[in-house]
Short mmCIF file of C-alpha atoms in Angstrom, two decimals:
data_model
loop_
_atom_site.label_atom_id
_atom_site.label_comp_id
_atom_site.label_asym_id
_atom_site.label_seq_id
_atom_site.Cartn_x
_atom_site.Cartn_y
_atom_site.Cartn_z
CA MET A 1 112.72 72.24 132.48
CA ASN A 2 113.90 75.40 130.78
CA ARG A 3 111.65 78.40 130.98
CA SER A 4 111.48 81.82 129.43
CA ALA A 5 113.09 84.70 131.27
CA ASP A 6 109.93 85.95 132.91
CA LEU A 7 109.17 82.48 134.24
CA ALA A 8 112.69 81.95 135.47
CA VAL A 9 112.30 84.84 137.86
CA ILE A 10 109.01 83.37 138.07
CA ALA A 11 106.20 84.93 136.52
CA PHE A 12 104.34 85.02 139.75
CA LEU A 13 105.62 88.11 139.64
CA PHE A 14 102.94 89.97 139.48
CA CYS A 15 104.23 93.42 139.87
CA LEU A 16 102.89 96.91 139.59
CA SER A 17 103.45 98.01 136.07
CA GLY A 18 106.00 100.62 137.08
CA LEU A 19 104.12 103.05 134.88
CA ILE A 20 101.78 103.83 137.80
CA PRO A 21 103.81 105.15 140.75
CA SER A 22 102.70 103.52 143.99
CA GLY A 23 100.78 105.78 146.32
CA LEU A 24 99.96 108.37 143.66
CA VAL A 25 96.88 106.81 142.10
CA LYS A 26 93.74 105.52 143.78
CA ALA A 27 92.34 102.23 142.54
CA ALA A 28 89.11 103.75 141.27
CA GLU A 29 90.98 106.21 139.04
CA LYS A 30 92.64 103.61 136.79
CA PRO A 31 91.63 100.19 135.52
CA ASN A 32 93.35 97.12 136.84
CA VAL A 33 94.97 94.70 134.39
CA VAL A 34 95.08 90.90 134.56
CA ILE A 35 97.02 89.07 131.85
CA VAL A 36 96.92 85.28 131.61
CA ILE A 37 99.40 83.93 129.04
CA THR A 38 99.84 80.17 128.76
CA ASP A 39 102.67 78.13 127.25
CA ASP A 40 102.44 75.97 124.08
CA GLN A 41 98.64 76.21 123.89
CA GLY A 42 97.60 76.87 120.31
CA TYR A 43 94.61 78.57 118.74
CA GLY A 44 92.78 75.26 118.38
CA ASP A 45 93.37 74.14 121.97
CA LEU A 46 90.06 75.53 123.23
CA SER A 47 86.52 74.29 122.75
CA CYS A 48 85.36 77.84 121.88
CA THR A 49 87.67 77.85 118.85
CA GLY A 50 86.42 74.49 117.63
CA ASN A 51 88.29 71.70 119.44
CA PRO A 52 85.96 68.68 119.28
CA ILE A 53 87.33 66.86 122.35
CA LEU A 54 88.83 69.34 124.80
CA ARG A 55 86.35 71.10 127.10
CA THR A 56 87.16 74.62 128.34
CA PRO A 57 83.85 76.01 129.67
CA GLU A 58 85.31 78.90 131.68
CA ILE A 59 87.46 80.27 128.86
CA ASP A 60 84.53 79.66 126.51
CA LYS A 61 82.48 81.99 128.71
CA LEU A 62 85.24 84.60 128.57
CA TYR A 63 85.37 84.18 124.78
CA ALA A 64 81.61 84.77 124.52
CA GLU A 65 81.88 88.02 126.49
CA SER A 66 85.14 89.42 125.09
CA ILE A 67 86.56 91.41 122.21
CA ARG A 68 88.53 88.78 120.25
CA LEU A 69 91.53 89.39 118.01
CA LYS A 70 90.95 86.92 115.17
CA ASP A 71 94.31 87.40 113.43
CA PHE A 72 96.68 87.88 116.38
CA HIS A 73 100.30 86.75 116.05
CA VAL A 74 103.18 86.06 118.41
CA ALA A 75 106.56 84.34 117.95
CA PRO A 76 106.64 80.59 117.22
CA THR A 77 108.30 79.90 120.61
CA CYS A 78 107.84 81.13 124.15
CA SER A 79 110.72 83.36 125.32
CA PRO A 80 110.67 85.52 122.16
CA THR A 81 106.92 86.03 122.53
CA ARG A 82 107.01 86.97 126.17
CA CYS A 83 109.82 89.50 125.82
CA ALA A 84 108.03 91.23 122.93
CA PHE A 85 104.75 91.11 124.83
CA LEU A 86 106.31 92.91 127.80
CA THR A 87 108.37 95.45 125.84
CA GLY A 88 106.40 96.24 122.69
CA HIS A 89 109.57 95.51 120.68
CA TRP A 90 110.29 92.87 118.06
CA THR A 91 111.85 89.83 119.68
CA ASN A 92 115.21 90.10 117.93
CA ARG A 93 115.74 93.53 119.46
CA THR A 94 115.22 92.54 123.07
CA GLY A 95 118.26 90.30 123.59
CA VAL A 96 116.26 87.89 125.75
CA GLY A 97 117.49 84.31 126.00
CA GLN A 98 116.25 81.29 127.96
CA THR A 99 117.34 80.45 131.50
CA PRO A 100 117.18 77.21 133.49
CA ASP A 101 114.55 76.54 136.09
CA TYR A 102 115.26 75.99 139.77
CA TRP A 103 117.35 72.83 140.24
CA ASP A 104 115.38 69.56 140.41
CA ASN A 105 112.04 71.33 140.11
CA ALA A 106 108.83 69.59 139.11
CA TYR A 107 105.29 70.65 138.26
CA PHE A 108 104.15 69.50 141.71
CA ASP A 109 105.54 70.84 145.00
CA GLY A 110 108.21 72.95 143.31
CA SER A 111 110.38 75.86 144.37
CA TYR A 112 109.85 79.33 142.94
CA TRP A 113 111.72 82.62 143.00
CA HIS A 114 109.40 84.84 145.03
CA ASN A 115 110.63 88.39 145.60
CA GLY A 116 114.19 87.23 144.99
CA LYS A 117 114.01 84.29 147.39
CA SER A 118 113.66 80.60 146.56
CA THR A 119 110.36 79.49 148.09
CA PRO A 120 109.12 75.87 148.20
CA VAL A 121 105.36 75.67 147.64
CA LYS A 122 103.03 72.68 147.79
CA GLY A 123 100.64 72.01 144.93
CA PHE A 124 100.47 71.95 141.14
CA CYS A 125 102.37 74.80 139.48
CA THR A 126 99.40 76.46 137.74
CA ASP A 127 97.35 76.42 140.94
CA VAL A 128 100.28 78.04 142.75
CA PHE A 129 100.57 80.86 140.19
CA PHE A 130 96.88 81.71 140.35
CA ASP A 131 96.83 81.47 144.15
CA TYR A 132 99.68 83.96 144.45
CA ALA A 133 97.97 86.21 141.92
CA LYS A 134 94.87 86.34 144.11
CA ARG A 135 96.97 87.14 147.16
CA PHE A 136 98.65 89.98 145.31
CA ILE A 137 95.34 91.34 144.02
CA LYS A 138 93.85 91.22 147.52
CA MET A 139 96.85 93.09 148.89
CA GLN A 140 96.52 95.81 146.24
CA LYS A 141 92.80 96.16 146.88
CA GLU A 142 93.42 96.62 150.60
CA ALA A 143 96.01 99.29 149.77
CA ASP A 144 93.48 100.96 147.42
CA GLN A 145 95.97 100.69 144.55
CA PRO A 146 95.45 99.61 140.93
CA PHE A 147 97.36 96.52 139.88
CA LEU A 148 98.88 94.62 137.01
CA ALA A 149 98.77 90.85 137.56
CA TYR A 150 100.85 89.14 134.88
CA ILE A 151 100.21 85.40 135.17
CA ALA A 152 102.54 83.56 132.81
CA THR A 153 102.07 79.83 133.23
CA ASN A 154 104.45 77.09 132.18
CA ALA A 155 101.55 74.70 131.49
CA PRO A 156 100.70 73.10 129.16
CA HIS A 157 104.38 72.95 128.16
CA ALA A 158 106.16 69.59 128.51
CA PRO A 159 106.84 67.59 130.61
CA MET A 160 103.27 66.38 130.31
CA HIS A 161 102.34 66.32 133.99
CA SER A 162 98.74 67.01 134.95
CA PRO A 163 96.68 66.46 138.09
CA GLU A 164 94.84 63.20 137.43
CA GLU A 165 91.38 64.66 137.95
CA TYR A 166 91.92 66.92 134.94
CA SER A 167 93.51 64.37 132.60
CA GLU A 168 91.08 61.57 133.48
CA PRO A 169 88.35 62.68 131.01
CA TYR A 170 90.92 62.26 128.22
CA LYS A 171 92.32 58.90 129.35
CA ASP A 172 91.36 57.22 126.07
CA LEU A 173 93.90 59.41 124.26
CA ASN A 174 97.64 58.78 124.36
CA VAL A 175 99.14 59.72 127.73
CA ASN A 176 100.94 62.87 126.55
CA LEU A 177 97.85 64.25 124.87
CA ALA A 178 95.65 63.35 127.85
CA ASN A 179 97.98 65.24 130.19
CA PHE A 180 98.30 68.15 127.74
CA PHE A 181 94.52 68.51 127.68
CA GLY A 182 94.43 67.97 131.45
CA MET A 183 96.78 70.88 132.03
CA ILE A 184 94.56 73.07 129.85
CA ALA A 185 91.46 71.94 131.74
CA ASN A 186 93.22 72.97 134.95
CA ILE A 187 94.08 76.37 133.46
CA ASP A 188 90.46 76.73 132.43
CA GLN A 189 89.22 76.12 135.96
CA ASN A 190 91.75 78.57 137.37
CA VAL A 191 90.64 81.24 134.90
CA GLY A 192 87.04 80.74 136.02
CA GLN A 193 87.96 80.85 139.69
CA LEU A 194 90.03 84.00 139.21
CA ARG A 195 87.18 85.77 137.45
CA ALA A 196 84.80 84.71 140.23
CA PHE A 197 87.31 86.03 142.78
CA LEU A 198 87.49 89.38 140.98
CA GLU A 199 83.71 89.60 140.99
CA ALA A 200 83.46 88.72 144.69
CA GLU A 201 86.05 91.40 145.47
CA GLY A 202 84.15 93.99 143.45
CA LEU A 203 87.00 94.27 140.94
CA LEU A 204 85.65 92.56 137.83
CA GLU A 205 83.93 95.62 136.37
CA ASN A 206 87.05 97.80 136.19
CA THR A 207 89.64 95.13 135.39
CA ILE A 208 91.00 94.63 131.88
CA PHE A 209 91.17 90.84 131.68
CA ILE A 210 93.28 89.32 128.89
CA PHE A 211 93.71 85.67 127.96
CA THR A 212 96.27 84.65 125.34
CA THR A 213 99.04 82.12 124.64
CA ASP A 214 102.69 82.37 123.67
CA ASN A 215 102.94 80.26 120.50
CA GLY A 216 101.20 77.57 118.48
CA THR A 217 100.31 74.21 119.93
CA SER A 218 103.00 71.71 120.77
CA THR A 219 100.69 68.69 120.98
CA GLY A 220 97.03 69.49 120.32
CA ASP A 221 97.41 69.41 116.53
CA GLN A 222 96.98 65.65 116.81
CA ILE A 223 93.30 66.42 117.36
CA PHE A 224 92.58 69.91 115.98
CA ASN A 225 94.58 72.84 114.63
CA ALA A 226 91.81 75.14 113.36
CA GLY A 227 92.72 74.35 109.76
CA MET A 228 96.16 75.91 110.07
CA ARG A 229 99.48 74.61 108.80
CA GLY A 230 102.31 74.11 111.27
CA LYS A 231 102.64 74.06 115.05
CA LYS A 232 105.05 75.40 117.66
CA GLY A 233 108.31 76.48 116.01
CA SER A 234 106.79 76.79 112.55
CA PRO A 235 106.79 79.97 110.43
CA TYR A 236 103.33 79.02 109.16
CA ASP A 237 100.24 80.31 110.93
CA GLY A 238 99.89 77.24 113.15
CA GLY A 239 103.15 78.26 114.79
CA HIS A 240 102.23 81.81 115.78
CA ARG A 241 98.55 82.69 115.33
CA VAL A 242 97.01 82.37 118.79
CA PRO A 243 93.86 83.33 120.71
CA PHE A 244 93.57 86.76 122.31
CA PHE A 245 90.47 87.71 124.32
CA LEU A 246 90.03 91.05 126.11
CA TYR A 247 87.20 91.82 128.53
CA TRP A 248 86.65 95.15 130.33
CA PRO A 249 83.07 95.98 131.34
CA ALA A 250 83.78 99.48 132.67
CA GLY A 251 85.52 100.31 129.39
CA GLU A 252 82.60 98.89 127.37
CA LEU A 253 84.89 96.30 125.77
CA VAL A 254 82.48 93.39 126.00
CA GLY A 255 79.88 91.62 123.92
CA GLY A 256 81.60 88.82 122.06
CA ARG A 257 82.89 90.69 119.01
CA ASP A 258 85.68 89.77 116.58
CA VAL A 259 88.43 92.14 115.39
CA GLU A 260 89.47 91.03 111.91
CA PRO A 261 92.58 93.09 110.91
CA ILE A 262 95.98 91.60 111.68
CA THR A 263 97.52 92.42 115.08
CA ALA A 264 100.54 91.21 117.02
CA TYR A 265 102.19 90.83 120.40
CA VAL A 266 104.07 94.12 120.05
CA ASP A 267 100.70 95.91 120.10
CA VAL A 268 99.75 94.81 123.60
CA LEU A 269 101.82 97.23 125.68
CA PRO A 270 101.00 100.35 123.62
CA THR A 271 97.33 99.36 123.75
CA LEU A 272 97.31 98.94 127.54
CA ILE A 273 99.08 102.27 128.00
CA ASP A 274 96.35 103.83 125.86
CA LEU A 275 93.48 102.09 127.66
CA CYS A 276 94.86 102.96 131.09
CA LYS A 277 95.50 106.57 130.03
CA ILE A 278 99.01 106.67 131.41
CA PRO A 279 102.00 108.35 129.76
CA ALA A 280 104.33 106.20 127.72
CA PRO A 281 107.92 106.09 129.00
CA GLU A 282 110.04 108.86 127.54
CA GLY A 283 112.54 107.93 124.88
CA VAL A 284 110.96 104.56 124.09
CA LYS A 285 109.73 103.88 120.56
CA PHE A 286 107.43 100.89 120.37
CA ASP A 287 107.45 98.60 117.35
CA GLY A 288 103.76 97.97 117.90
CA THR A 289 100.86 100.38 117.97
CA SER A 290 97.77 100.96 120.06
CA ILE A 291 94.85 99.04 118.58
CA VAL A 292 92.25 100.83 120.69
CA PRO A 293 90.50 102.14 117.53
CA LEU A 294 90.00 98.52 116.44
CA LEU A 295 88.78 97.49 119.87
CA ARG A 296 86.31 100.37 119.97
CA GLU A 297 85.28 100.18 116.29
CA THR A 298 86.40 103.76 115.69
CA ALA A 299 89.08 102.97 113.08
CA SER A 300 87.72 104.60 109.94
CA ASP A 301 90.89 104.20 107.87
CA TRP A 302 93.03 101.46 109.46
CA PRO A 303 96.25 100.89 107.46
CA ASP A 304 97.20 97.66 105.72
CA ARG A 305 99.91 96.78 108.24
CA ILE A 306 102.97 94.63 107.60
CA LEU A 307 104.05 92.57 110.62
CA VAL A 308 106.81 90.03 111.13
CA THR A 309 107.62 86.98 113.19
CA ASP A 310 110.39 84.43 113.13
CA SER A 311 112.00 81.65 115.14
CA GLN A 312 115.70 82.08 115.76
CA ARG A 313 116.78 79.97 118.76
CA VAL A 314 120.38 80.46 117.66
CA LYS A 315 123.21 82.50 119.16
CA ASP A 316 123.27 85.04 116.33
CA PRO A 317 120.09 85.87 114.37
CA ILE A 318 119.95 84.62 110.80
CA LYS A 319 118.02 86.70 108.29
CA TRP A 320 114.78 85.10 107.13
CA ARG A 321 115.21 82.07 109.40
CA GLN A 322 111.79 80.43 109.97
CA SER A 323 110.17 83.77 109.16
CA ALA A 324 106.80 85.18 108.20
CA VAL A 325 106.09 88.66 106.85
CA MET A 326 102.36 89.18 107.18
CA THR A 327 99.48 91.39 106.13
CA SER A 328 95.81 90.74 106.66
CA GLN A 329 95.76 88.99 103.28
CA TYR A 330 99.24 87.61 102.65
CA ARG A 331 101.98 85.58 104.33
CA LEU A 332 105.51 85.61 102.93
CA ASN A 333 107.27 82.61 104.48
CA ASN A 334 111.04 82.12 104.43
CA GLN A 335 111.33 84.83 101.73
CA THR A 336 110.32 82.37 99.01
CA GLU A 337 106.75 81.24 99.67
CA LEU A 338 103.71 83.49 99.35
CA TYR A 339 100.21 82.52 100.51
CA ASP A 340 96.86 84.28 100.25
CA ILE A 341 95.65 83.55 103.77
CA LYS A 342 92.09 84.63 102.98
CA ALA A 343 91.69 82.20 100.09
CA ASP A 344 94.08 79.54 101.43
CA PRO A 345 94.14 79.54 105.26
CA GLY A 346 95.91 76.18 105.30
CA GLN A 347 98.81 77.65 103.28
CA THR A 348 98.85 74.89 100.69
CA LYS A 349 99.40 76.85 97.44
CA ASN A 350 102.54 78.94 96.98
CA ILE A 351 101.55 81.87 94.76
CA ALA A 352 104.90 83.67 94.80
CA PRO A 353 105.53 83.15 91.07
CA GLU A 354 102.18 84.77 90.25
CA TYR A 355 102.55 87.80 92.53
CA PRO A 356 106.17 89.02 92.32
CA ASP A 357 105.13 92.57 93.24
CA VAL A 358 103.69 91.38 96.56
CA VAL A 359 106.80 89.34 97.28
CA ARG A 360 108.95 92.36 96.50
CA ARG A 361 106.88 94.68 98.70
CA LEU A 362 106.98 92.36 101.70
CA THR A 363 110.67 91.61 101.20
CA GLU A 364 111.53 95.30 101.14
CA ALA A 365 109.33 96.00 104.16
CA LYS A 366 111.21 93.50 106.28
CA LYS A 367 114.47 95.33 105.60
CA THR A 368 113.22 98.57 107.14
CA PRO A 369 114.04 99.42 110.77
CA ALA A 370 110.35 99.80 111.53
CA ILE A 371 109.69 96.17 110.68
CA GLY A 372 112.79 94.12 111.43
CA THR A 373 116.18 93.07 110.15
#
């Protein structure tokens, strides 16, 4: 199984952000951050977003309590998303490729790179990741230090291997879909257990808790795709519009509210720097922007942003390959197709011939360094 770069060194790590020097900041002075990002789970692969079969009660509870980005976009595949998520830069600027997993690994009883050492661990992979996250969080609490726990799962990516207790409720579906849903059900339980752990440790109130995914669904579109066109790998919204829920009680970011303007993965790092009130690294220019004004409903004059995403998966990037140039209203796909996403969320009617000025504006915007090459 091939995994994205952060999983290859294995996303258990959970590291201090590096922006908060160890020993200089007490835990109470800064919020903690927990990020859960899953693999190949699309917008429609949750019961809170409308899936009629899959049950995700713990993430549904998080959804009900969170600030939700309704038009949040990533890359159509995993490694490009995760590198942009961690750097705040468009994927084609990061130079990240994909690396192989540990030899002969499996989703059960695998070996993981832990602090630079291959470590065999019993259990299902997702359970292992969350278990190590709790250990790390406990260690940071005991040291009275704030923490960033970045939990990047490989589930529900193929191969479709799920603990039977989680796939059993879906046994009437085909085996791949049953195991895909089973892996998500297992993620759901782990999210609930992690939140309960944070509460028991007295950390829930001042922890920014984020749940999101790294691209559109690989498998769940057989049942439900939230009315979107495309899936993983597609330049259409089904390939890259994903859920994003943020919950932070101490920061008054709660209440089950939707943020409507378009946002993207490159916004996450600038936003967390802003929320945590820590200085941005010198000499680094982010491609994204802090969306704190949207989260706090203080954006009186938010701009009509133009954002991009594409799927390269080739040695040398190809202009316009599997691409989308996006505003809150429009999607320009592959340089030739234009869709009004408000009127046509399923992207069924190409209106490019009727709106040449919009096509021209989005085409020109993609050529600028601020947007992408």
